PDB file of C-alpha atoms in Angstrom:
ATOM      1  CA  MET O  34      36.357  13.055  -6.457  1.00  0.00           C
ATOM      2  CA  LEU O  35      34.853   9.784  -5.363  1.00  0.00           C
ATOM      3  CA  ASP O  36      34.651   6.665  -7.602  1.00  0.00           C
ATOM      4  CA  GLY O  37      31.010   5.357  -8.181  1.00  0.00           C
ATOM      5  CA  GLU O  38      31.021   2.655  -5.504  1.00  0.00           C
ATOM      6  CA  ASN O  39      32.097   5.021  -2.646  1.00  0.00           C
ATOM      7  CA  ARG O  40      29.752   7.849  -3.955  1.00  0.00           C
ATOM      8  CA  ARG O  41      26.795   5.514  -3.866  1.00  0.00           C
ATOM      9  CA  LYS O  42      27.858   4.319  -0.248  1.00  0.00           C
ATOM     10  CA  GLN O  43      27.823   8.033   0.821  1.00  0.00           C
ATOM     11  CA  ILE O  44      24.561   8.756  -0.884  1.00  0.00           C
ATOM     12  CA  VAL O  45      23.039   5.977   1.168  1.00  0.00           C
ATOM     13  CA  ASP O  46      24.700   7.366   4.312  1.00  0.00           C
ATOM     14  CA  THR O  47      23.246  10.899   3.484  1.00  0.00           C
ATOM     15  CA  LEU O  48      19.882   9.613   2.955  1.00  0.00           C
ATOM     16  CA  LEU O  49      19.902   7.551   6.189  1.00  0.00           C
ATOM     17  CA  SER O  50      20.983  10.656   8.152  1.00  0.00           C
ATOM     18  CA  ALA O  51      18.403  13.106   6.521  1.00  0.00           C
ATOM     19  CA  THR O  52      15.363  14.063   8.424  1.00  0.00           C
ATOM     20  CA  LYS O  53      13.457  14.826   5.103  1.00  0.00           C
ATOM     21  CA  PRO O  54      13.920  13.892   1.518  1.00  0.00           C
ATOM     22  CA  VAL O  55      17.109  15.086  -0.284  1.00  0.00           C
ATOM     23  CA  ASN O  56      16.610  16.273  -3.872  1.00  0.00           C
ATOM     24  CA  GLY O  57      18.742  15.111  -6.617  1.00  0.00           C
ATOM     25  CA  THR O  58      20.358  18.596  -7.355  1.00  0.00           C
ATOM     26  CA  ALA O  59      21.459  18.894  -3.768  1.00  0.00           C
ATOM     27  CA  LEU O  60      23.168  15.292  -3.908  1.00  0.00           C
ATOM     28  CA  ALA O  61      24.812  16.266  -7.289  1.00  0.00           C
ATOM     29  CA  LYS O  62      26.123  19.565  -5.637  1.00  0.00           C
ATOM     30  CA  GLN O  63      27.213  17.590  -2.559  1.00  0.00           C
ATOM     31  CA  PHE O  64      29.371  14.826  -4.667  1.00  0.00           C
ATOM     32  CA  GLN O  65      30.201  17.279  -7.439  1.00  0.00           C
ATOM     33  CA  VAL O  66      28.592  15.426 -10.206  1.00  0.00           C
ATOM     34  CA  SER O  67      25.703  15.951 -12.612  1.00  0.00           C
ATOM     35  CA  ARG O  68      22.074  15.285 -11.347  1.00  0.00           C
ATOM     36  CA  GLN O  69      22.200  12.530 -14.153  1.00  0.00           C
ATOM     37  CA  VAL O  70      24.876  10.750 -12.492  1.00  0.00           C
ATOM     38  CA  ILE O  71      22.826  10.836  -9.133  1.00  0.00           C
ATOM     39  CA  VAL O  72      19.659   9.567 -11.119  1.00  0.00           C
ATOM     40  CA  GLN O  73      21.926   6.721 -12.341  1.00  0.00           C
ATOM     41  CA  ASP O  74      23.219   6.124  -8.816  1.00  0.00           C
ATOM     42  CA  ILE O  75      19.872   5.899  -7.397  1.00  0.00           C
ATOM     43  CA  ALA O  76      18.861   3.335 -10.011  1.00  0.00           C
ATOM     44  CA  LEU O  77      21.813   1.158  -9.176  1.00  0.00           C
ATOM     45  CA  LEU O  78      21.243   1.221  -5.460  1.00  0.00           C
ATOM     46  CA  ARG O  79      17.599   0.275  -6.072  1.00  0.00           C
ATOM     47  CA  ALA O  80      18.907  -2.695  -8.183  1.00  0.00           C
ATOM     48  CA  GLU O  81      20.838  -3.589  -5.033  1.00  0.00           C
ATOM     49  CA  ASN O  82      17.588  -3.676  -3.093  1.00  0.00           C
ATOM     50  CA  LYS O  83      18.215  -0.229  -1.156  1.00  0.00           C
ATOM     51  CA  ASN O  84      14.680   0.784  -0.445  1.00  0.00           C
ATOM     52  CA  ILE O  85      14.959   4.267  -1.836  1.00  0.00           C
ATOM     53  CA  ILE O  86      11.742   6.303  -2.479  1.00  0.00           C
ATOM     54  CA  SER O  87      11.692   9.083  -4.927  1.00  0.00           C
ATOM     55  CA  THR O  88       8.985  11.906  -4.347  1.00  0.00           C
ATOM     56  CA  ASN O  89       8.467  15.340  -5.745  1.00  0.00           C
ATOM     57  CA  LYS O  90      10.678  16.693  -2.618  1.00  0.00           C
ATOM     58  CA  GLY O  91      13.440  14.327  -3.329  1.00  0.00           C
ATOM     59  CA  TYR O  92      14.847  10.996  -2.372  1.00  0.00           C
ATOM     60  CA  PHE O  93      14.729   9.026   0.967  1.00  0.00           C
ATOM     61  CA  ILE O  94      15.188   5.638   2.419  1.00  0.00           C
ATOM     62  CA  PHE O  95      11.964   3.817   3.502  1.00  0.00           C
ATOM     63  CA  ARG O  96      12.303   2.296   6.897  1.00  0.00           C
ATOM     64  CA  ALA O  97       9.822  -0.278   7.658  1.00  0.00           C
ATOM     65  CA  GLU O  98      10.332   0.109  11.473  1.00  0.00           C
ATOM     66  CA  ASN O  99       8.785   3.650  11.029  1.00  0.00           C
ATOM     67  CA  HIS O 100       5.630   2.098   9.571  1.00  0.00           C
ATOM     68  CA  LYS O 101       5.203  -1.102  11.737  1.00  0.00           C
ATOM     69  CA  ASN O 102       2.357   0.064  14.091  1.00  0.00           C
ATOM     70  CA  THR O 103       0.378   1.845  11.396  1.00  0.00           C
ATOM     71  CA  CYS O 104      -2.819   0.826   9.478  1.00  0.00           C
ATOM     72  CA  LYS O 105      -3.062   1.537   5.743  1.00  0.00           C
ATOM     73  CA  LYS O 106      -5.893   1.466   3.323  1.00  0.00           C
ATOM     74  CA  VAL O 107      -6.181   2.117  -0.470  1.00  0.00           C
ATOM     75  CA  ILE O 108      -9.078   4.290  -1.044  1.00  0.00           C
ATOM     76  CA  CYS O 109     -10.721   5.418  -4.367  1.00  0.00           C
ATOM     77  CA  VAL O 110     -11.603   9.336  -4.775  1.00  0.00           C
ATOM     78  CA  ALA O 111     -12.685  11.707  -7.301  1.00  0.00           C
ATOM     79  CA  HIS O 112     -12.685  15.450  -7.303  1.00  0.00           C
ATOM     80  CA  THR O 113     -11.640  18.525  -9.282  1.00  0.00           C
ATOM     81  CA  THR O 114      -8.023  19.769  -9.314  1.00  0.00           C
ATOM     82  CA  ASP O 115      -9.023  22.743  -7.426  1.00  0.00           C
ATOM     83  CA  GLN O 116     -10.117  20.282  -4.606  1.00  0.00           C
ATOM     84  CA  VAL O 117      -6.678  18.487  -4.202  1.00  0.00           C
ATOM     85  CA  LEU O 118      -5.602  20.811  -1.157  1.00  0.00           C
ATOM     86  CA  GLU O 119      -8.964  20.141   0.340  1.00  0.00           C
ATOM     87  CA  GLU O 120      -8.644  16.440   0.105  1.00  0.00           C
ATOM     88  CA  PHE O 121      -5.163  16.536   1.490  1.00  0.00           C
ATOM     89  CA  TYR O 122      -6.229  18.699   4.564  1.00  0.00           C
ATOM     90  CA  THR O 123      -8.824  16.272   5.230  1.00  0.00           C
ATOM     91  CA  ILE O 124      -6.705  13.448   5.533  1.00  0.00           C
ATOM     92  CA  VAL O 125      -3.745  15.032   7.380  1.00  0.00           C
ATOM     93  CA  ASP O 126      -5.878  17.239   9.642  1.00  0.00           C
ATOM     94  CA  LEU O 127      -7.545  13.850  11.007  1.00  0.00           C
ATOM     95  CA  GLY O 128      -4.081  12.308  11.703  1.00  0.00           C
ATOM     96  CA  GLY O 129      -3.397  10.505   8.212  1.00  0.00           C
ATOM     97  CA  ASN O 130      -0.707  10.458   5.756  1.00  0.00           C
ATOM     98  CA  VAL O 131      -0.997  10.306   1.939  1.00  0.00           C
ATOM     99  CA  LEU O 132       1.520   7.776   0.863  1.00  0.00           C
ATOM    100  CA  ASP O 133       1.068   7.621  -2.827  1.00  0.00           C
ATOM    101  CA  VAL O 134      -1.305   8.330  -5.838  1.00  0.00           C
ATOM    102  CA  SER O 135      -2.153   5.845  -8.514  1.00  0.00           C
ATOM    103  CA  VAL O 136      -4.612   5.630 -11.440  1.00  0.00           C
ATOM    104  CA  GLU O 137      -5.639   2.576 -13.441  1.00  0.00           C
ATOM    105  CA  HIS O 138      -4.906   3.222 -17.029  1.00  0.00           C
ATOM    106  CA  ASP O 139      -6.450   1.243 -19.868  1.00  0.00           C
ATOM    107  CA  LEU O 140      -3.219   0.947 -21.805  1.00  0.00           C
ATOM    108  CA  TYR O 141      -0.554   1.105 -19.099  1.00  0.00           C
ATOM    109  CA  GLY O 142      -2.143  -0.589 -16.194  1.00  0.00           C
ATOM    110  CA  GLN O 143      -1.632   0.888 -12.818  1.00  0.00           C
ATOM    111  CA  ILE O 144       0.505   3.986 -12.654  1.00  0.00           C
ATOM    112  CA  GLN O 145       1.660   4.883  -9.043  1.00  0.00           C
ATOM    113  CA  VAL O 146       3.724   7.672  -7.678  1.00  0.00           C
ATOM    114  CA  ASP O 147       4.944   8.299  -4.021  1.00  0.00           C
ATOM    115  CA  LEU O 148       3.668  11.472  -2.559  1.00  0.00           C
ATOM    116  CA  ILE O 149       4.396  11.181   1.200  1.00  0.00           C
ATOM    117  CA  ILE O 150       2.133  14.131   2.489  1.00  0.00           C
ATOM    118  CA  HIS O 151       2.385  14.212   6.207  1.00  0.00           C
ATOM    119  CA  ASN O 152       0.975  17.640   7.052  1.00  0.00           C
ATOM    120  CA  ARG O 153      -0.416  20.849   5.717  1.00  0.00           C
ATOM    121  CA  ALA O 154       3.042  22.169   4.706  1.00  0.00           C
ATOM    122  CA  ASP O 155       3.550  19.061   2.483  1.00  0.00           C
ATOM    123  CA  ALA O 156       0.222  19.424   0.913  1.00  0.00           C
ATOM    124  CA  GLU O 157       0.749  22.976   0.170  1.00  0.00           C
ATOM    125  CA  GLU O 158       4.137  22.471  -1.288  1.00  0.00           C
ATOM    126  CA  PHE O 159       2.703  19.666  -3.544  1.00  0.00           C
ATOM    127  CA  VAL O 160      -0.262  21.794  -4.620  1.00  0.00           C
ATOM    128  CA  LYS O 161       2.210  24.901  -5.310  1.00  0.00           C
ATOM    129  CA  LYS O 162       4.421  22.570  -7.542  1.00  0.00           C
ATOM    130  CA  MET O 163       1.185  21.113  -9.118  1.00  0.00           C
ATOM    131  CA  LYS O 164      -0.034  24.587 -10.165  1.00  0.00           C
ATOM    132  CA  SER O 165       3.276  25.796 -11.521  1.00  0.00           C
ATOM    133  CA  SER O 166       4.006  22.789 -13.450  1.00  0.00           C
ATOM    134  CA  LYS O 167       3.259  22.426 -17.271  1.00  0.00           C
ATOM    135  CA  ASP O 168       2.301  18.742 -16.488  1.00  0.00           C
ATOM    136  CA  LYS O 169      -1.333  17.737 -15.234  1.00  0.00           C
ATOM    137  CA  PRO O 170      -1.955  15.350 -12.225  1.00  0.00           C
ATOM    138  CA  LEU O 171      -2.405  11.644 -13.046  1.00  0.00           C
ATOM    139  CA  LYS O 172      -6.176  11.843 -12.201  1.00  0.00           C
ATOM    140  CA  ILE O 173      -6.589  13.767 -15.387  1.00  0.00           C
ATOM    141  CA  LEU O 174      -5.898  10.326 -17.392  1.00  0.00           C
ATOM    142  CA  THR O 175      -8.804   8.859 -15.489  1.00  0.00           C
ATOM    143  CA  GLU O 176     -11.611  11.681 -15.559  1.00  0.00           C
ATOM    144  CA  ASP O 177     -10.545  12.542 -11.957  1.00  0.00           C
ATOM    145  CA  VAL O 178     -10.798   8.917 -10.546  1.00  0.00           C
ATOM    146  CA  HIS O 179      -7.652   8.071  -8.552  1.00  0.00           C
ATOM    147  CA  TYR O 180      -6.449   6.123  -5.677  1.00  0.00           C
ATOM    148  CA  HIS O 181      -4.245   6.845  -2.574  1.00  0.00           C
ATOM    149  CA  THR O 182      -2.653   4.559  -0.017  1.00  0.00           C
ATOM    150  CA  ILE O 183      -3.449   6.382   3.332  1.00  0.00           C
ATOM    151  CA  GLU O 184      -1.708   5.698   6.574  1.00  0.00           C
ATOM    152  CA  ALA O 185      -2.706   6.386  10.233  1.00  0.00           C
ATOM    153  CA  GLY O 186      -1.966   5.275  13.651  1.00  0.00           C
ATOM    154  CA  ASN O 187      -5.062   3.129  14.020  1.00  0.00           C
ATOM    155  CA  GLN O 188      -8.090   1.855  12.036  1.00  0.00           C
ATOM    156  CA  GLU O 189     -10.468   4.191  13.866  1.00  0.00           C
ATOM    157  CA  THR O 190      -8.404   7.056  12.329  1.00  0.00           C
ATOM    158  CA  ILE O 191      -8.711   5.617   8.913  1.00  0.00           C
ATOM    159  CA  ASP O 192     -12.534   5.121   9.403  1.00  0.00           C
ATOM    160  CA  LYS O 193     -12.777   8.944  10.340  1.00  0.00           C
ATOM    161  CA  ILE O 194     -10.868   9.864   7.263  1.00  0.00           C
ATOM    162  CA  CYS O 195     -13.021   7.786   4.991  1.00  0.00           C
ATOM    163  CA  LYS O 196     -16.230   9.058   6.645  1.00  0.00           C
ATOM    164  CA  LYS O 197     -15.123  12.735   6.162  1.00  0.00           C
ATOM    165  CA  LEU O 198     -14.074  12.058   2.546  1.00  0.00           C
ATOM    166  CA  GLU O 199     -17.476  10.446   1.827  1.00  0.00           C
ATOM    167  CA  GLU O 200     -19.201  13.415   3.441  1.00  0.00           C
ATOM    168  CA  LYS O 201     -17.310  15.785   1.006  1.00  0.00           C
ATOM    169  CA  GLY O 202     -18.285  13.742  -1.915  1.00  0.00           C
ATOM    170  CA  PHE O 203     -14.633  12.657  -2.569  1.00  0.00           C
ATOM    171  CA  LEU O 204     -14.796   8.966  -1.791  1.00  0.00           C
ATOM    172  CA  CYS O 205     -15.809   6.646  -4.584  1.00  0.00           C
ATOM    173  CA  GLN O 206     -17.705   3.452  -3.938  1.00  0.00           C
ATOM    174  CA  GLU O 207     -16.028   0.603  -5.932  1.00  0.00           C
TER     175      GLU O 207
END
């Protein structure tokens, strides 16, 4: 069994070599520790400025070089829970990614969660988890109004996404 420092080094190596997010249960099994130990290790690694992102699919290390030549925009949208998949499809089908979701809460301020939706399969996986969860989406806290950071290869694609979301009645004018 590894000591904590060596385990954390190997967690970083595992995440760097992974082609997709690695969930905490898989890491716990790999290192023969509890999932809670992995959660604590991730917190310690973040405190050391390791850029570890936590999503509903697991952990990964954010690499800025993979996002250098992209355009990003924060958009404000509103729609029903039944329209989440349509919203995601609209974005990814036009060449965009949904990086996160956030809401502006009166008491807590901004609440933001990484999503990392790159394609229809990611969108479908998220919606499946959302439907099977006892928890509700963040947008419920703000009467369906929420924000996404979207990313695409160029501004033209961002503009097309915004236009299509507006046509569908999802885009809010701030």
